JSON list of C-alpha atoms in Angstrom, two decimals:
[
{"chain": "H", "resi": 77, "resn": "MET", "atom": "CA", "xyz": [-11.40, -21.49, -14.44]},
{"chain": "H", "resi": 78, "resn": "GLU", "atom": "CA", "xyz": [-9.34, -18.58, -13.12]},
{"chain": "H", "resi": 79, "resn": "THR", "atom": "CA", "xyz": [-7.94, -16.24, -15.72]},
{"chain": "H", "resi": 80, "resn": "LYS", "atom": "CA", "xyz": [-4.47, -14.75, -15.48]},
{"chain": "H", "resi": 81, "resn": "PRO", "atom": "CA", "xyz": [-4.60, -11.56, -13.38]},
{"chain": "H", "resi": 82, "resn": "VAL", "atom": "CA", "xyz": [-4.62, -8.25, -15.20]},
{"chain": "H", "resi": 83, "resn": "ILE", "atom": "CA", "xyz": [-2.96, -5.38, -13.32]},
{"chain": "H", "resi": 84, "resn": "ARG", "atom": "CA", "xyz": [-3.95, -1.83, -14.19]},
{"chain": "H", "resi": 85, "resn": "SER", "atom": "CA", "xyz": [-4.87, 1.57, -12.80]},
{"chain": "H", "resi": 86, "resn": "ALA", "atom": "CA", "xyz": [-8.20, 1.83, -11.02]},
{"chain": "H", "resi": 87, "resn": "MET", "atom": "CA", "xyz": [-11.07, 3.65, -12.71]},
{"chain": "H", "resi": 88, "resn": "PRO", "atom": "CA", "xyz": [-13.70, 5.84, -11.02]},
{"chain": "H", "resi": 89, "resn": "GLN", "atom": "CA", "xyz": [-16.56, 3.43, -11.68]},
{"chain": "H", "resi": 90, "resn": "GLU", "atom": "CA", "xyz": [-14.66, 0.72, -9.75]},
{"chain": "H", "resi": 91, "resn": "ILE", "atom": "CA", "xyz": [-14.45, 2.70, -6.50]},
{"chain": "H", "resi": 92, "resn": "PRO", "atom": "CA", "xyz": [-17.40, 0.95, -4.76]},
{"chain": "H", "resi": 93, "resn": "ALA", "atom": "CA", "xyz": [-15.92, -2.50, -5.48]},
{"chain": "H", "resi": 94, "resn": "ILE", "atom": "CA", "xyz": [-12.47, -1.32, -4.39]},
{"chain": "H", "resi": 95, "resn": "VAL", "atom": "CA", "xyz": [-13.85, 0.04, -1.12]},
{"chain": "H", "resi": 96, "resn": "ASP", "atom": "CA", "xyz": [-15.65, -3.25, -0.43]},
{"chain": "H", "resi": 97, "resn": "PHE", "atom": "CA", "xyz": [-12.49, -5.27, -1.22]},
{"chain": "H", "resi": 98, "resn": "VAL", "atom": "CA", "xyz": [-10.23, -3.08, 0.94]},
{"chain": "H", "resi": 99, "resn": "LEU", "atom": "CA", "xyz": [-12.58, -3.08, 3.95]},
{"chain": "H", "resi": 100, "resn": "ALA", "atom": "CA", "xyz": [-13.01, -6.86, 3.79]},
{"chain": "H", "resi": 101, "resn": "ALA", "atom": "CA", "xyz": [-9.25, -7.39, 3.46]},
{"chain": "H", "resi": 102, "resn": "ARG", "atom": "CA", "xyz": [-8.52, -4.99, 6.30]},
{"chain": "H", "resi": 103, "resn": "ASN", "atom": "CA", "xyz": [-11.01, -6.74, 8.61]},
{"chain": "H", "resi": 104, "resn": "THR", "atom": "CA", "xyz": [-9.33, -10.08, 7.89]},
{"chain": "H", "resi": 105, "resn": "MET", "atom": "CA", "xyz": [-5.73, -8.89, 8.19]},
{"chain": "H", "resi": 106, "resn": "PHE", "atom": "CA", "xyz": [-6.32, -6.86, 11.34]},
{"chain": "H", "resi": 107, "resn": "SER", "atom": "CA", "xyz": [-8.66, -9.33, 13.04]},
{"chain": "H", "resi": 108, "resn": "ARG", "atom": "CA", "xyz": [-6.58, -9.24, 16.25]},
{"chain": "H", "resi": 109, "resn": "VAL", "atom": "CA", "xyz": [-7.06, -5.49, 16.59]},
{"chain": "H", "resi": 110, "resn": "PRO", "atom": "CA", "xyz": [-10.46, -4.10, 17.61]},
{"chain": "H", "resi": 111, "resn": "ALA", "atom": "CA", "xyz": [-12.17, -2.69, 14.51]},
{"chain": "H", "resi": 112, "resn": "SER", "atom": "CA", "xyz": [-12.84, 0.57, 16.36]},
{"chain": "H", "resi": 113, "resn": "LEU", "atom": "CA", "xyz": [-9.09, 1.23, 16.34]},
{"chain": "H", "resi": 114, "resn": "HIS", "atom": "CA", "xyz": [-8.63, 1.06, 12.57]},
{"chain": "H", "resi": 115, "resn": "ILE", "atom": "CA", "xyz": [-11.83, 0.87, 10.50]},
{"chain": "H", "resi": 116, "resn": "PRO", "atom": "CA", "xyz": [-13.08, 4.47, 11.05]},
{"chain": "H", "resi": 117, "resn": "LYS", "atom": "CA", "xyz": [-9.75, 5.87, 9.79]},
{"chain": "H", "resi": 118, "resn": "VAL", "atom": "CA", "xyz": [-9.82, 3.63, 6.72]},
{"chain": "H", "resi": 119, "resn": "GLN", "atom": "CA", "xyz": [-13.44, 4.55, 5.97]},
{"chain": "H", "resi": 120, "resn": "ALA", "atom": "CA", "xyz": [-12.53, 8.25, 6.13]},
{"chain": "H", "resi": 121, "resn": "GLU", "atom": "CA", "xyz": [-9.59, 7.68, 3.76]},
{"chain": "H", "resi": 122, "resn": "LEU", "atom": "CA", "xyz": [-11.71, 5.72, 1.30]},
{"chain": "H", "resi": 123, "resn": "ALA", "atom": "CA", "xyz": [-14.42, 8.40, 1.28]},
{"chain": "H", "resi": 124, "resn": "LYS", "atom": "CA", "xyz": [-11.88, 10.61, -0.54]},
{"chain": "H", "resi": 125, "resn": "PHE", "atom": "CA", "xyz": [-10.67, 7.83, -2.86]},
{"chain": "H", "resi": 126, "resn": "GLN", "atom": "CA", "xyz": [-11.17, 9.58, -6.19]},
{"chain": "H", "resi": 127, "resn": "GLU", "atom": "CA", "xyz": [-9.66, 12.84, -4.96]},
{"chain": "H", "resi": 128, "resn": "ASP", "atom": "CA", "xyz": [-6.61, 11.27, -3.29]},
{"chain": "H", "resi": 129, "resn": "TYR", "atom": "CA", "xyz": [-5.78, 8.38, -5.64]},
{"chain": "H", "resi": 130, "resn": "LEU", "atom": "CA", "xyz": [-7.17, 9.24, -9.05]},
{"chain": "H", "resi": 131, "resn": "GLU", "atom": "CA", "xyz": [-7.08, 13.04, -9.27]},
{"chain": "H", "resi": 132, "resn": "ASP", "atom": "CA", "xyz": [-4.06, 14.04, -7.13]},
{"chain": "H", "resi": 133, "resn": "ARG", "atom": "CA", "xyz": [-0.73, 14.01, -8.99]},
{"chain": "H", "resi": 134, "resn": "GLU", "atom": "CA", "xyz": [0.82, 12.48, -5.85]},
{"chain": "H", "resi": 135, "resn": "GLY", "atom": "CA", "xyz": [-1.64, 9.59, -5.90]},
{"chain": "H", "resi": 136, "resn": "GLY", "atom": "CA", "xyz": [-2.11, 6.35, -7.76]},
{"chain": "H", "resi": 137, "resn": "PHE", "atom": "CA", "xyz": [-4.02, 3.13, -7.26]},
{"chain": "H", "resi": 138, "resn": "LEU", "atom": "CA", "xyz": [-3.68, -0.21, -9.01]},
{"chain": "H", "resi": 139, "resn": "ILE", "atom": "CA", "xyz": [-5.90, -3.24, -8.99]},
{"chain": "H", "resi": 140, "resn": "ALA", "atom": "CA", "xyz": [-5.47, -6.79, -10.19]},
{"chain": "H", "resi": 141, "resn": "LYS", "atom": "CA", "xyz": [-8.54, -8.52, -11.57]},
{"chain": "H", "resi": 142, "resn": "SER", "atom": "CA", "xyz": [-9.33, -12.06, -12.59]},
{"chain": "H", "resi": 143, "resn": "ASN", "atom": "CA", "xyz": [-12.67, -13.19, -13.98]},
{"chain": "H", "resi": 144, "resn": "GLY", "atom": "CA", "xyz": [-14.01, -9.68, -13.44]},
{"chain": "H", "resi": 145, "resn": "GLN", "atom": "CA", "xyz": [-13.24, -9.70, -9.71]},
{"chain": "H", "resi": 146, "resn": "ILE", "atom": "CA", "xyz": [-10.70, -7.60, -7.82]},
{"chain": "H", "resi": 147, "resn": "ILE", "atom": "CA", "xyz": [-8.08, -9.92, -6.36]},
{"chain": "H", "resi": 148, "resn": "ALA", "atom": "CA", "xyz": [-5.39, -7.44, -5.28]},
{"chain": "H", "resi": 149, "resn": "THR", "atom": "CA", "xyz": [-4.91, -3.72, -4.64]},
{"chain": "H", "resi": 150, "resn": "VAL", "atom": "CA", "xyz": [-2.11, -1.28, -3.88]},
{"chain": "H", "resi": 151, "resn": "GLY", "atom": "CA", "xyz": [-1.92, 2.49, -3.92]},
{"chain": "H", "resi": 152, "resn": "TYR", "atom": "CA", "xyz": [0.11, 5.50, -2.99]},
{"chain": "H", "resi": 153, "resn": "VAL", "atom": "CA", "xyz": [-0.73, 8.95, -1.68]},
{"chain": "H", "resi": 154, "resn": "ALA", "atom": "CA", "xyz": [1.31, 12.01, -0.83]},
{"chain": "H", "resi": 155, "resn": "TYR", "atom": "CA", "xyz": [3.14, 11.40, 2.45]},
{"chain": "H", "resi": 156, "resn": "ASP", "atom": "CA", "xyz": [1.72, 13.86, 4.99]},
{"chain": "H", "resi": 157, "resn": "ASN", "atom": "CA", "xyz": [4.68, 14.05, 7.42]},
{"chain": "H", "resi": 158, "resn": "ARG", "atom": "CA", "xyz": [2.49, 12.83, 10.29]},
{"chain": "H", "resi": 159, "resn": "PHE", "atom": "CA", "xyz": [5.35, 10.89, 11.91]},
{"chain": "H", "resi": 160, "resn": "PRO", "atom": "CA", "xyz": [7.70, 13.47, 13.47]},
{"chain": "H", "resi": 161, "resn": "GLN", "atom": "CA", "xyz": [10.46, 10.88, 13.94]},
{"chain": "H", "resi": 162, "resn": "LEU", "atom": "CA", "xyz": [10.85, 10.66, 10.15]},
{"chain": "H", "resi": 163, "resn": "ASP", "atom": "CA", "xyz": [12.57, 13.39, 8.17]},
{"chain": "H", "resi": 164, "resn": "PHE", "atom": "CA", "xyz": [12.69, 13.00, 4.41]},
{"chain": "H", "resi": 165, "resn": "GLY", "atom": "CA", "xyz": [13.69, 16.62, 3.85]},
{"chain": "H", "resi": 166, "resn": "SER", "atom": "CA", "xyz": [12.34, 18.14, 0.67]},
{"chain": "H", "resi": 167, "resn": "GLU", "atom": "CA", "xyz": [12.20, 14.86, -1.28]},
{"chain": "H", "resi": 168, "resn": "ARG", "atom": "CA", "xyz": [9.07, 14.00, -3.18]},
{"chain": "H", "resi": 169, "resn": "VAL", "atom": "CA", "xyz": [7.71, 11.17, -1.01]},
{"chain": "H", "resi": 170, "resn": "VAL", "atom": "CA", "xyz": [4.57, 9.10, -1.34]},
{"chain": "H", "resi": 171, "resn": "GLU", "atom": "CA", "xyz": [3.17, 6.56, 1.07]},
{"chain": "H", "resi": 172, "resn": "VAL", "atom": "CA", "xyz": [2.47, 3.04, -0.21]},
{"chain": "H", "resi": 173, "resn": "VAL", "atom": "CA", "xyz": [-0.87, 1.85, 1.14]},
{"chain": "H", "resi": 174, "resn": "LYS", "atom": "CA", "xyz": [-3.50, -0.84, 0.88]},
{"chain": "H", "resi": 175, "resn": "LEU", "atom": "CA", "xyz": [-1.52, -3.75, -0.53]},
{"chain": "H", "resi": 176, "resn": "TYR", "atom": "CA", "xyz": [-4.06, -6.52, -0.16]},
{"chain": "H", "resi": 177, "resn": "VAL", "atom": "CA", "xyz": [-4.23, -9.83, -1.98]},
{"chain": "H", "resi": 178, "resn": "ASP", "atom": "CA", "xyz": [-7.23, -12.16, -1.95]},
{"chain": "H", "resi": 179, "resn": "PRO", "atom": "CA", "xyz": [-6.28, -15.20, 0.17]},
{"chain": "H", "resi": 180, "resn": "LYS", "atom": "CA", "xyz": [-6.92, -17.55, -2.78]},
{"chain": "H", "resi": 181, "resn": "TRP", "atom": "CA", "xyz": [-4.20, -15.71, -4.73]},
{"chain": "H", "resi": 182, "resn": "ARG", "atom": "CA", "xyz": [-1.54, -15.52, -2.02]},
{"chain": "H", "resi": 183, "resn": "ARG", "atom": "CA", "xyz": [1.84, -17.21, -2.50]},
{"chain": "H", "resi": 184, "resn": "ALA", "atom": "CA", "xyz": [1.53, -16.81, -6.28]},
{"chain": "H", "resi": 185, "resn": "GLY", "atom": "CA", "xyz": [3.76, -13.74, -6.65]},
{"chain": "H", "resi": 186, "resn": "LEU", "atom": "CA", "xyz": [0.85, -11.36, -7.15]},
{"chain": "H", "resi": 187, "resn": "ALA", "atom": "CA", "xyz": [1.89, -8.95, -4.38]},
{"chain": "H", "resi": 188, "resn": "THR", "atom": "CA", "xyz": [5.34, -8.63, -5.92]},
{"chain": "H", "resi": 189, "resn": "LYS", "atom": "CA", "xyz": [3.88, -8.09, -9.41]},
{"chain": "H", "resi": 190, "resn": "ILE", "atom": "CA", "xyz": [1.35, -5.45, -8.41]},
{"chain": "H", "resi": 191, "resn": "PHE", "atom": "CA", "xyz": [3.97, -3.63, -6.33]},
{"chain": "H", "resi": 192, "resn": "ALA", "atom": "CA", "xyz": [6.43, -3.70, -9.26]},
{"chain": "H", "resi": 193, "resn": "ALA", "atom": "CA", "xyz": [3.74, -2.08, -11.42]},
{"chain": "H", "resi": 194, "resn": "LEU", "atom": "CA", "xyz": [3.19, 0.57, -8.72]},
{"chain": "H", "resi": 195, "resn": "GLN", "atom": "CA", "xyz": [6.93, 1.33, -8.62]},
{"chain": "H", "resi": 196, "resn": "ARG", "atom": "CA", "xyz": [6.99, 1.84, -12.38]},
{"chain": "H", "resi": 197, "resn": "GLU", "atom": "CA", "xyz": [4.03, 4.20, -12.17]},
{"chain": "H", "resi": 198, "resn": "ALA", "atom": "CA", "xyz": [5.57, 6.17, -9.29]},
{"chain": "H", "resi": 199, "resn": "ARG", "atom": "CA", "xyz": [8.91, 6.43, -11.06]},
{"chain": "H", "resi": 200, "resn": "GLN", "atom": "CA", "xyz": [7.20, 7.71, -14.22]},
{"chain": "H", "resi": 201, "resn": "ALA", "atom": "CA", "xyz": [5.39, 10.29, -12.09]},
{"chain": "H", "resi": 202, "resn": "GLY", "atom": "CA", "xyz": [8.74, 11.57, -10.82]},
{"chain": "H", "resi": 203, "resn": "ILE", "atom": "CA", "xyz": [8.41, 10.22, -7.28]},
{"chain": "H", "resi": 204, "resn": "ARG", "atom": "CA", "xyz": [11.77, 10.07, -5.49]},
{"chain": "H", "resi": 205, "resn": "ARG", "atom": "CA", "xyz": [11.01, 8.00, -2.38]},
{"chain": "H", "resi": 206, "resn": "LEU", "atom": "CA", "xyz": [8.40, 5.47, -1.30]},
{"chain": "H", "resi": 207, "resn": "TYR", "atom": "CA", "xyz": [7.48, 5.32, 2.37]},
{"chain": "H", "resi": 208, "resn": "LEU", "atom": "CA", "xyz": [5.30, 2.78, 4.16]},
{"chain": "H", "resi": 209, "resn": "HIS", "atom": "CA", "xyz": [4.59, 1.44, 7.56]},
{"chain": "H", "resi": 210, "resn": "THR", "atom": "CA", "xyz": [3.60, -2.06, 8.54]},
{"chain": "H", "resi": 211, "resn": "HIS", "atom": "CA", "xyz": [3.23, -4.11, 11.68]},
{"chain": "H", "resi": 212, "resn": "PRO", "atom": "CA", "xyz": [5.04, -7.24, 12.87]},
{"chain": "H", "resi": 213, "resn": "PHE", "atom": "CA", "xyz": [1.75, -8.99, 13.72]},
{"chain": "H", "resi": 214, "resn": "LEU", "atom": "CA", "xyz": [1.05, -9.17, 9.97]},
{"chain": "H", "resi": 215, "resn": "PRO", "atom": "CA", "xyz": [2.77, -12.44, 8.97]},
{"chain": "H", "resi": 216, "resn": "GLY", "atom": "CA", "xyz": [5.72, -11.90, 6.66]},
{"chain": "H", "resi": 217, "resn": "SER", "atom": "CA", "xyz": [5.05, -8.21, 6.08]},
{"chain": "H", "resi": 218, "resn": "VAL", "atom": "CA", "xyz": [8.41, -6.78, 7.15]},
{"chain": "H", "resi": 219, "resn": "ARG", "atom": "CA", "xyz": [10.33, -9.47, 5.27]},
{"chain": "H", "resi": 220, "resn": "PHE", "atom": "CA", "xyz": [8.20, -8.95, 2.13]},
{"chain": "H", "resi": 221, "resn": "TRP", "atom": "CA", "xyz": [8.99, -5.23, 2.06]},
{"chain": "H", "resi": 222, "resn": "GLU", "atom": "CA", "xyz": [12.68, -5.89, 2.68]},
{"chain": "H", "resi": 223, "resn": "ARG", "atom": "CA", "xyz": [12.68, -8.19, -0.36]},
{"chain": "H", "resi": 224, "resn": "GLN", "atom": "CA", "xyz": [11.17, -5.29, -2.35]},
{"chain": "H", "resi": 225, "resn": "GLY", "atom": "CA", "xyz": [14.17, -3.13, -1.43]},
{"chain": "H", "resi": 226, "resn": "PHE", "atom": "CA", "xyz": [12.77, -1.18, 1.53]},
{"chain": "H", "resi": 227, "resn": "GLN", "atom": "CA", "xyz": [15.05, -0.19, 4.39]},
{"chain": "H", "resi": 228, "resn": "LEU", "atom": "CA", "xyz": [14.01, 0.05, 8.03]},
{"chain": "H", "resi": 229, "resn": "GLU", "atom": "CA", "xyz": [13.69, 3.62, 9.28]},
{"chain": "H", "resi": 230, "resn": "CYS", "atom": "CA", "xyz": [12.48, 2.92, 12.85]},
{"chain": "H", "resi": 231, "resn": "VAL", "atom": "CA", "xyz": [9.99, 0.93, 14.94]},
{"chain": "H", "resi": 232, "resn": "ASP", "atom": "CA", "xyz": [7.53, 2.59, 17.31]},
{"chain": "H", "resi": 233, "resn": "LYS", "atom": "CA", "xyz": [7.54, 1.25, 20.85]},
{"chain": "H", "resi": 234, "resn": "ASP", "atom": "CA", "xyz": [3.78, 1.12, 21.35]},
{"chain": "H", "resi": 235, "resn": "PRO", "atom": "CA", "xyz": [2.62, -2.31, 22.63]},
{"chain": "H", "resi": 236, "resn": "ILE", "atom": "CA", "xyz": [-0.28, -2.86, 20.20]},
{"chain": "H", "resi": 237, "resn": "TRP", "atom": "CA", "xyz": [0.91, -1.70, 16.78]},
{"chain": "H", "resi": 238, "resn": "GLN", "atom": "CA", "xyz": [4.74, -1.67, 16.94]},
{"chain": "H", "resi": 239, "resn": "THR", "atom": "CA", "xyz": [4.55, 0.34, 13.76]},
{"chain": "H", "resi": 240, "resn": "THR", "atom": "CA", "xyz": [7.52, -0.45, 11.53]},
{"chain": "H", "resi": 241, "resn": "HIS", "atom": "CA", "xyz": [8.48, 2.48, 9.28]},
{"chain": "H", "resi": 242, "resn": "MET", "atom": "CA", "xyz": [10.32, 1.72, 6.02]},
{"chain": "H", "resi": 243, "resn": "SER", "atom": "CA", "xyz": [11.36, 3.58, 2.89]},
{"chain": "H", "resi": 244, "resn": "LYS", "atom": "CA", "xyz": [12.90, 3.05, -0.50]},
{"chain": "H", "resi": 245, "resn": "VAL", "atom": "CA", "xyz": [14.59, 5.48, -2.85]},
{"chain": "H", "resi": 246, "resn": "LEU", "atom": "CA", "xyz": [13.46, 5.10, -6.45]},
{"chain": "H", "resi": 247, "resn": "ARG", "atom": "CA", "xyz": [16.16, 5.39, -9.04]},
{"chain": "H", "resi": 248, "resn": "ARG", "atom": "CA", "xyz": [15.41, 6.15, -12.64]},
{"chain": "H", "resi": 249, "resn": "ASP", "atom": "CA", "xyz": [17.09, 3.15, -14.23]},
{"chain": "H", "resi": 250, "resn": "THR", "atom": "CA", "xyz": [16.76, 0.39, -11.62]},
{"chain": "H", "resi": 251, "resn": "ASP", "atom": "CA", "xyz": [14.28, -1.32, -9.28]}
]
């Protein structure tokens, strides 16, 4: 019997299981894109998991577990200004990353719940704006983020990724 998911901050000893979950989820979600175009970058990011998500004041990572297994993840890291078409000025901005939900748990509201917990954590950390990018080939992704209050910034014109950039201002007393 499945137990109700518990959402909480990731702990260092869970990093290997988190890495396995994220890589498996990424391979499934991006199955139309050659792995050579996305997996090496993700592996490099995950190699610095503890430093970027658990030790950096601009980082955070949440997991949802049921029956001792990770069933969902989401994190944020300091936005690195790598997209020149975006200008957030001097705001404190973090990038929302790695929202993955085990397929058996999809359509149960878990993505919304784990993201709500991430927003609370970011707000408590004094974050002003959340940034993310997604891709239209991921079913429902743009609409999901719009329902979470994100606004469209721009869409890249590249034929493979069509990267869709979105952001959301966090207010102290709402969201």
